[in-house]
Amino acid sequence: MKNVLIVAVLLGATTIADGREPILVPQETLAMAYSADYAPTPAGETASIQPVPAGTVVPGTVICDSCDNPGIELYNCVKVIQARKIAPCAVPKIVSVPNPCYDPCKPCCEPKCVFVQICVPPCACEDVICRKGGDRMIFSYGKYAVKVTARGDTLVVNYDH
């Protein structure tokens, strides 16, 4: 009798569980394209910016804040990932990083450094860290960071917070 009662309770519990409505799970959201629609406002008078000679810059140097200097040629093979993690009210900066195509056996053919534009918080308090034998530059701004990594002849700009 006890066994029959246990079987009846178990069957009743399973039929109640089967009769319930299914739990609705939110569907995956598709990746949205992120575009930062902002324009930095000048804080005051700025000095005129002169072209930077290519041979005098070391990797990790911040060249200028949001300049439109025709003397600086930006590296064109750049991939940006995690752009949604760009700091709010970010301003563009041009920084120098090691050239991924540089060959030390042919030093006269390629420049050692190339210039990349990154978007950073408006404060000017970056810590520059060089990792992986110069293949990765990290521009740290406290809560936010920008990693520029060489992968083949492509520079990958990764925003992190």
Coordinates of N, CA and C in Angstrom, one line a residue:
M1 N 0.8 -1.2 0.0 CA 0.0 0.0 0.0 C 0.9 1.3 0.0
K2 N 1.9 1.2 0.8 CA 2.8 2.4 0.9 C 3.5 2.6 -0.5
N3 N 3.9 1.5 -1.2 CA 4.5 1.7 -2.5 C 3.6 2.2 -3.5
V4 N 2.3 1.8 -3.5 CA 1.3 2.3 -4.4 C 1.1 3.8 -4.2
L5 N 1.1 4.3 -2.9 CA 0.9 5.7 -2.6 C 2.1 6.5 -3.1
I6 N 3.3 6.0 -2.9 CA 4.6 6.7 -3.4 C 4.5 6.8 -4.9
V7 N 4.2 5.7 -5.6 CA 4.1 5.8 -7.1 C 3.0 6.8 -7.5
A8 N 1.9 6.8 -6.9 CA 0.8 7.7 -7.2 C 1.3 9.2 -7.0
V9 N 2.0 9.5 -6.0 CA 2.5 10.8 -5.7 C 3.5 11.2 -6.8
L10 N 4.4 10.3 -7.1 CA 5.4 10.6 -8.1 C 4.8 10.8 -9.5
L11 N 3.8 10.0 -9.9 CA 3.1 10.2 -11.1 C 2.3 11.5 -11.1
G12 N 1.7 11.9 -10.1 CA 1.0 13.1 -10.0 C 1.9 14.3 -10.1
A13 N 3.1 14.2 -9.5 CA 4.1 15.3 -9.5 C 4.6 15.5 -11.0
T14 N 4.8 14.4 -11.7 CA 5.3 14.5 -13.0 C 4.3 15.1 -14.0
T15 N 3.0 14.7 -13.8 CA 2.0 15.2 -14.7 C 1.8 16.7 -14.4
I16 N 1.9 17.1 -13.2 CA 1.8 18.6 -12.9 C 2.9 19.3 -13.5
A17 N 4.2 18.8 -13.4 CA 5.3 19.4 -14.0 C 5.2 19.5 -15.5
D18 N 4.7 18.4 -16.1 CA 4.5 18.4 -17.6 C 3.4 19.4 -18.1
G19 N 2.5 19.7 -17.2 CA 1.3 20.5 -17.6 C 1.6 22.0 -17.5
R20 N 2.8 22.4 -16.9 CA 3.1 23.8 -16.7 C 3.5 24.4 -18.0
E21 N 3.3 25.7 -18.0 CA 3.7 26.5 -19.2 C 5.3 26.5 -19.3
P22 N 5.8 26.5 -20.5 CA 7.3 26.6 -20.6 C 7.8 27.9 -20.1
I23 N 9.0 27.9 -19.5 CA 9.6 29.2 -19.1 C 10.1 29.9 -20.3
L24 N 9.8 31.1 -20.4 CA 10.2 31.9 -21.6 C 11.6 32.5 -21.3
V25 N 12.5 32.1 -22.2 CA 13.9 32.6 -22.1 C 14.1 33.7 -23.1
P26 N 14.7 34.8 -22.7 CA 14.9 35.9 -23.7 C 15.8 35.4 -24.8
Q27 N 15.5 35.8 -26.0 CA 16.3 35.4 -27.2 C 17.5 36.2 -27.2
E28 N 18.6 35.7 -27.9 CA 19.8 36.4 -28.0 C 19.6 37.7 -28.8
T29 N 20.2 38.8 -28.4 CA 20.1 40.0 -29.2 C 21.2 40.0 -30.2
L30 N 20.9 40.4 -31.3 CA 22.0 40.5 -32.4 C 22.9 41.7 -32.0
A31 N 24.1 41.5 -32.5 CA 25.1 42.6 -32.2 C 24.7 43.8 -33.0
M32 N 24.7 44.9 -32.3 CA 24.3 46.2 -32.9 C 25.6 47.0 -33.3
A33 N 25.4 47.6 -34.4 CA 26.6 48.5 -34.9 C 26.6 49.7 -34.0
Y34 N 27.8 50.0 -33.5 CA 28.0 51.1 -32.6 C 28.7 52.2 -33.4
S35 N 28.2 53.4 -33.3 CA 28.9 54.5 -33.8 C 28.9 55.7 -32.8
A36 N 30.0 56.1 -32.5 CA 30.2 57.2 -31.6 C 30.0 58.5 -32.3
D37 N 28.8 59.2 -32.0 CA 28.5 60.5 -32.7 C 28.9 61.5 -31.7
Y38 N 30.1 62.0 -31.7 CA 30.5 63.0 -30.8 C 31.6 63.8 -31.4
A39 N 31.7 65.0 -31.0 CA 32.7 65.9 -31.5 C 33.4 66.6 -30.3
P40 N 34.6 66.4 -30.0 CA 35.3 67.0 -28.9 C 35.2 68.6 -29.0
T41 N 35.0 69.2 -27.9 CA 35.0 70.6 -27.9 C 36.4 71.1 -27.3
P42 N 37.0 72.1 -27.9 CA 38.2 72.6 -27.4 C 38.1 73.2 -26.0
A43 N 39.0 73.0 -25.2 CA 39.0 73.5 -23.8 C 39.5 74.9 -23.7
G44 N 40.2 75.3 -24.7 CA 40.8 76.7 -24.7 C 41.7 76.8 -25.9
E45 N 42.6 77.8 -25.9 CA 43.5 78.0 -27.0 C 44.5 76.9 -27.0
T46 N 44.8 76.4 -28.2 CA 45.8 75.4 -28.3 C 46.9 75.9 -29.2
A47 N 48.1 75.4 -29.0 CA 49.3 75.8 -29.8 C 49.2 75.1 -31.1
S48 N 49.8 75.7 -32.1 CA 49.7 75.1 -33.4 C 50.6 73.8 -33.4
I49 N 50.1 72.8 -34.1 CA 50.8 71.5 -34.1 C 51.6 71.4 -35.3
Q50 N 52.9 71.0 -35.2 CA 53.7 70.9 -36.3 C 53.8 69.4 -36.7
P51 N 54.1 69.1 -37.9 CA 54.3 67.7 -38.3 C 55.4 67.0 -37.5
V52 N 55.2 65.7 -37.1 CA 56.1 65.0 -36.3 C 57.1 64.2 -37.3
P53 N 58.4 64.4 -37.1 CA 59.3 63.6 -38.0 C 59.2 62.1 -37.6
A54 N 59.1 61.3 -38.6 CA 58.8 59.8 -38.4 C 59.9 59.2 -37.6
G55 N 61.2 59.6 -37.7 CA 62.3 58.9 -37.1 C 62.5 59.3 -35.6
T56 N 61.9 60.3 -35.1 CA 62.1 60.8 -33.7 C 61.1 60.3 -32.7
V57 N 60.1 59.5 -33.1 CA 59.1 59.1 -32.2 C 59.3 57.7 -31.7
V58 N 59.2 57.5 -30.4 CA 59.3 56.1 -29.9 C 57.9 55.6 -29.7
P59 N 57.7 54.2 -29.7 CA 56.4 53.6 -29.5 C 55.8 54.1 -28.1
G60 N 54.5 54.3 -28.1 CA 53.8 54.7 -26.9 C 53.7 56.2 -26.7
T61 N 54.2 57.0 -27.6 CA 54.1 58.4 -27.5 C 52.7 58.9 -27.9
V62 N 52.1 59.7 -27.1 CA 50.9 60.4 -27.5 C 51.2 61.6 -28.3
I63 N 50.8 61.6 -29.6 CA 51.2 62.6 -30.5 C 50.4 63.9 -30.3
C64 N 49.1 63.7 -30.4 CA 48.2 64.9 -30.2 C 46.8 64.5 -29.9
D65 N 46.1 65.5 -29.3 CA 44.7 65.2 -29.0 C 43.8 65.7 -30.1
S66 N 43.1 64.8 -30.8 CA 42.2 65.1 -31.8 C 42.7 66.2 -32.8
C67 N 43.8 66.0 -33.4 CA 44.3 67.0 -34.3 C 44.0 66.5 -35.7
D68 N 44.0 67.5 -36.6 CA 43.8 67.2 -38.0 C 45.0 67.6 -38.8
N69 N 46.1 67.2 -38.3 CA 47.4 67.6 -38.9 C 47.7 66.8 -40.2
P70 N 47.8 67.5 -41.3 CA 48.1 66.8 -42.5 C 49.5 66.1 -42.5
G71 N 50.4 66.5 -41.6 CA 51.7 65.9 -41.6 C 51.8 64.6 -41.0
I72 N 50.7 64.1 -40.3 CA 50.7 62.8 -39.7 C 49.9 61.8 -40.5
E73 N 50.5 60.8 -41.0 CA 49.8 59.8 -41.8 C 49.5 58.6 -40.9
L74 N 48.2 58.3 -40.8 CA 47.7 57.2 -39.9 C 47.9 55.9 -40.7
Y75 N 48.2 54.8 -39.9 CA 48.3 53.5 -40.4 C 47.0 53.0 -40.9
N76 N 46.9 52.4 -42.0 CA 45.5 52.2 -42.6 C 45.0 50.7 -42.4
C77 N 45.8 49.8 -41.9 CA 45.4 48.4 -41.7 C 45.1 48.2 -40.2
V78 N 44.0 48.7 -39.8 CA 43.6 48.7 -38.4 C 42.2 48.1 -38.2
K79 N 42.1 47.2 -37.2 CA 40.8 46.6 -36.9 C 40.4 47.0 -35.5
V80 N 39.2 47.5 -35.3 CA 38.7 47.9 -34.0 C 37.7 46.9 -33.5
I81 N 38.0 46.4 -32.3 CA 37.0 45.4 -31.7 C 36.6 46.0 -30.3
Q82 N 35.4 45.6 -29.9 CA 34.7 46.0 -28.7 C 34.6 47.5 -28.6
A83 N 34.2 48.1 -29.7 CA 34.0 49.6 -29.7 C 32.9 50.0 -28.8
R84 N 32.0 49.1 -28.4 CA 31.0 49.5 -27.4 C 31.5 49.9 -26.1
K85 N 32.8 49.5 -25.8 CA 33.4 49.8 -24.5 C 34.2 51.0 -24.5
I86 N 34.0 51.9 -25.5 CA 34.7 53.2 -25.5 C 34.2 54.0 -24.4
A87 N 35.0 54.8 -23.7 CA 34.6 55.6 -22.6 C 33.6 56.6 -23.0
P88 N 32.6 57.0 -22.2 CA 31.7 58.1 -22.5 C 32.5 59.4 -22.7
C89 N 32.0 60.2 -23.6 CA 32.7 61.5 -23.8 C 34.1 61.4 -24.3
A90 N 34.5 60.3 -24.9 CA 35.8 60.0 -25.3 C 36.3 61.0 -26.4
V91 N 37.6 61.3 -26.4 CA 38.2 62.2 -27.4 C 39.2 61.4 -28.2
P92 N 39.3 61.7 -29.5 CA 40.3 60.9 -30.3 C 41.7 61.4 -30.0
K93 N 42.7 60.5 -29.9 CA 44.1 60.8 -29.7 C 44.9 60.0 -30.8
I94 N 46.0 60.6 -31.2 CA 46.8 59.9 -32.2 C 48.1 59.5 -31.4
V95 N 48.3 58.2 -31.4 CA 49.5 57.6 -30.6 C 50.4 56.9 -31.6
S96 N 51.6 56.7 -31.2 CA 52.6 55.9 -32.0 C 52.7 54.5 -31.4
V97 N 52.7 53.6 -32.2 CA 52.9 52.2 -31.9 C 53.9 51.5 -32.8
P98 N 54.5 50.4 -32.4 CA 55.5 49.8 -33.2 C 54.9 49.3 -34.6
N99 N 55.6 49.5 -35.6 CA 55.1 49.1 -36.9 C 55.1 47.6 -37.0
P100 N 53.9 46.9 -37.3 CA 53.9 45.5 -37.4 C 54.6 44.9 -38.7
C101 N 54.9 45.8 -39.6 CA 55.6 45.4 -40.8 C 57.1 45.6 -40.8
Y102 N 57.6 46.2 -39.7 CA 59.0 46.6 -39.6 C 59.9 45.3 -39.6
D103 N 60.9 45.4 -40.4 CA 61.9 44.3 -40.4 C 63.3 44.8 -40.0
P104 N 63.8 44.4 -38.8 CA 65.1 44.9 -38.3 C 66.2 44.7 -39.3
C105 N 66.1 43.7 -40.2 CA 67.2 43.4 -41.1 C 67.2 44.4 -42.3
K106 N 66.1 45.1 -42.5 CA 66.0 46.2 -43.5 C 65.5 47.5 -42.8
P107 N 66.3 48.1 -42.0 CA 65.8 49.3 -41.2 C 65.5 50.5 -42.1
C108 N 66.0 50.6 -43.3 CA 65.8 51.8 -44.1 C 64.5 51.7 -44.8
C109 N 63.8 50.5 -44.9 CA 62.6 50.4 -45.8 C 61.4 50.8 -45.1
E110 N 61.2 50.5 -43.8 CA 59.9 50.8 -43.1 C 60.2 51.6 -41.9
P111 N 59.3 52.5 -41.5 CA 59.5 53.2 -40.2 C 59.3 52.3 -39.0
K112 N 60.0 52.6 -37.9 CA 59.8 51.7 -36.7 C 58.5 51.9 -36.1
C113 N 57.9 53.1 -36.2 CA 56.6 53.5 -35.5 C 55.6 53.9 -36.6
V114 N 54.4 53.6 -36.3 CA 53.3 54.1 -37.1 C 52.3 54.8 -36.2
F115 N 51.4 55.5 -36.8 CA 50.4 56.3 -36.0 C 49.0 55.8 -36.1
V116 N 48.3 55.7 -34.9 CA 47.0 55.1 -34.9 C 46.1 56.1 -34.1
Q117 N 44.9 56.3 -34.5 CA 44.0 57.1 -33.7 C 43.1 56.2 -32.8
I118 N 43.1 56.6 -31.5 CA 42.3 55.8 -30.6 C 41.4 56.8 -29.9
C119 N 40.3 56.3 -29.3 CA 39.4 57.2 -28.5 C 39.6 56.9 -27.0
V120 N 39.9 57.9 -26.2 CA 40.2 57.8 -24.8 C 39.4 58.8 -24.0
P121 N 39.3 58.5 -22.7 CA 38.6 59.5 -21.8 C 39.3 60.8 -21.9
P122 N 38.6 61.9 -21.6 CA 39.1 63.3 -21.8 C 40.3 63.6 -20.9
C123 N 40.5 62.9 -19.8 CA 41.6 63.2 -19.0 C 43.0 62.9 -19.7
A124 N 44.0 63.5 -19.3 CA 45.3 63.3 -20.0 C 46.2 62.6 -19.0
C125 N 45.8 61.5 -18.4 CA 46.5 60.8 -17.4 C 46.7 59.3 -17.8
E126 N 47.4 59.1 -18.9 CA 47.5 57.7 -19.4 C 48.8 57.1 -18.8
D127 N 48.7 55.8 -18.6 CA 49.9 55.0 -18.3 C 50.1 54.1 -19.5
V128 N 51.3 54.1 -20.1 CA 51.6 53.4 -21.3 C 52.4 52.2 -20.9
I129 N 52.0 51.0 -21.2 CA 52.6 49.7 -20.9 C 52.9 49.0 -22.2
C130 N 54.1 48.5 -22.3 CA 54.5 47.7 -23.5 C 54.7 46.3 -23.1
R131 N 54.0 45.4 -23.8 CA 54.0 43.9 -23.5 C 54.3 43.1 -24.7
K132 N 54.6 41.9 -24.5 CA 54.9 40.9 -25.6 C 55.9 41.3 -26.6
G133 N 57.0 41.8 -26.0 CA 58.2 42.2 -26.9 C 57.9 43.4 -27.8
G134 N 57.0 44.2 -27.4 CA 56.6 45.4 -28.2 C 55.4 45.1 -29.2
D135 N 54.9 43.9 -29.2 CA 53.7 43.6 -30.0 C 52.4 44.1 -29.5
R136 N 52.4 44.5 -28.2 CA 51.2 45.0 -27.6 C 51.5 46.3 -26.8
M137 N 50.7 47.4 -27.1 CA 50.8 48.6 -26.3 C 49.5 48.8 -25.6
I138 N 49.6 49.1 -24.3 CA 48.4 49.3 -23.5 C 48.4 50.7 -23.0
F139 N 47.3 51.4 -23.3 CA 47.2 52.8 -22.8 C 46.1 52.7 -21.8
S140 N 46.5 52.9 -20.5 CA 45.6 52.7 -19.4 C 45.1 54.0 -18.8
Y141 N 43.8 54.1 -18.6 CA 43.2 55.4 -18.1 C 42.4 55.0 -16.9
G142 N 42.9 54.2 -16.0 CA 42.2 53.9 -14.8 C 41.1 52.8 -15.1
K143 N 39.9 53.2 -15.1 CA 38.8 52.3 -15.4 C 38.8 51.8 -16.8
Y144 N 39.3 52.6 -17.7 CA 39.3 52.3 -19.2 C 40.7 52.1 -19.7
A145 N 40.8 51.2 -20.7 CA 42.1 50.9 -21.3 C 41.9 50.7 -22.8
V146 N 43.0 50.9 -23.5 CA 43.0 50.7 -24.9 C 44.2 49.8 -25.2
K147 N 44.0 48.7 -25.8 CA 45.1 47.8 -26.2 C 45.3 47.8 -27.7
V148 N 46.5 48.0 -28.1 CA 46.8 48.0 -29.5 C 47.8 46.9 -29.7
T149 N 47.4 45.8 -30.5 CA 48.1 44.6 -30.6 C 48.4 44.4 -32.1
A150 N 49.6 43.9 -32.4 CA 50.0 43.6 -33.8 C 49.7 42.2 -34.0
R151 N 48.9 41.9 -35.1 CA 48.6 40.6 -35.6 C 48.9 40.5 -37.0
G152 N 50.0 39.9 -37.3 CA 50.5 39.9 -38.7 C 50.8 41.4 -39.1
D153 N 50.3 41.9 -40.2 CA 50.5 43.3 -40.6 C 49.3 44.1 -40.3
T154 N 48.4 43.6 -39.4 CA 47.2 44.4 -38.9 C 47.4 44.8 -37.5
L155 N 47.0 46.0 -37.2 CA 46.9 46.5 -35.8 C 45.5 46.3 -35.3
V156 N 45.3 45.7 -34.1 CA 44.0 45.5 -33.6 C 43.9 46.4 -32.4
V157 N 42.9 47.3 -32.4 CA 42.6 48.2 -31.3 C 41.4 47.6 -30.5
N158 N 41.7 47.3 -29.2 CA 40.7 46.7 -28.4 C 40.4 47.6 -27.2
Y159 N 39.2 48.0 -27.1 CA 38.7 48.9 -26.0 C 38.3 48.0 -24.8
D160 N 38.6 48.4 -23.6 CA 38.3 47.6 -22.4 C 38.0 48.5 -21.3
H161 N 37.1 48.0 -20.4 CA 36.8 48.7 -19.2 C 36.4 47.8 -18.1

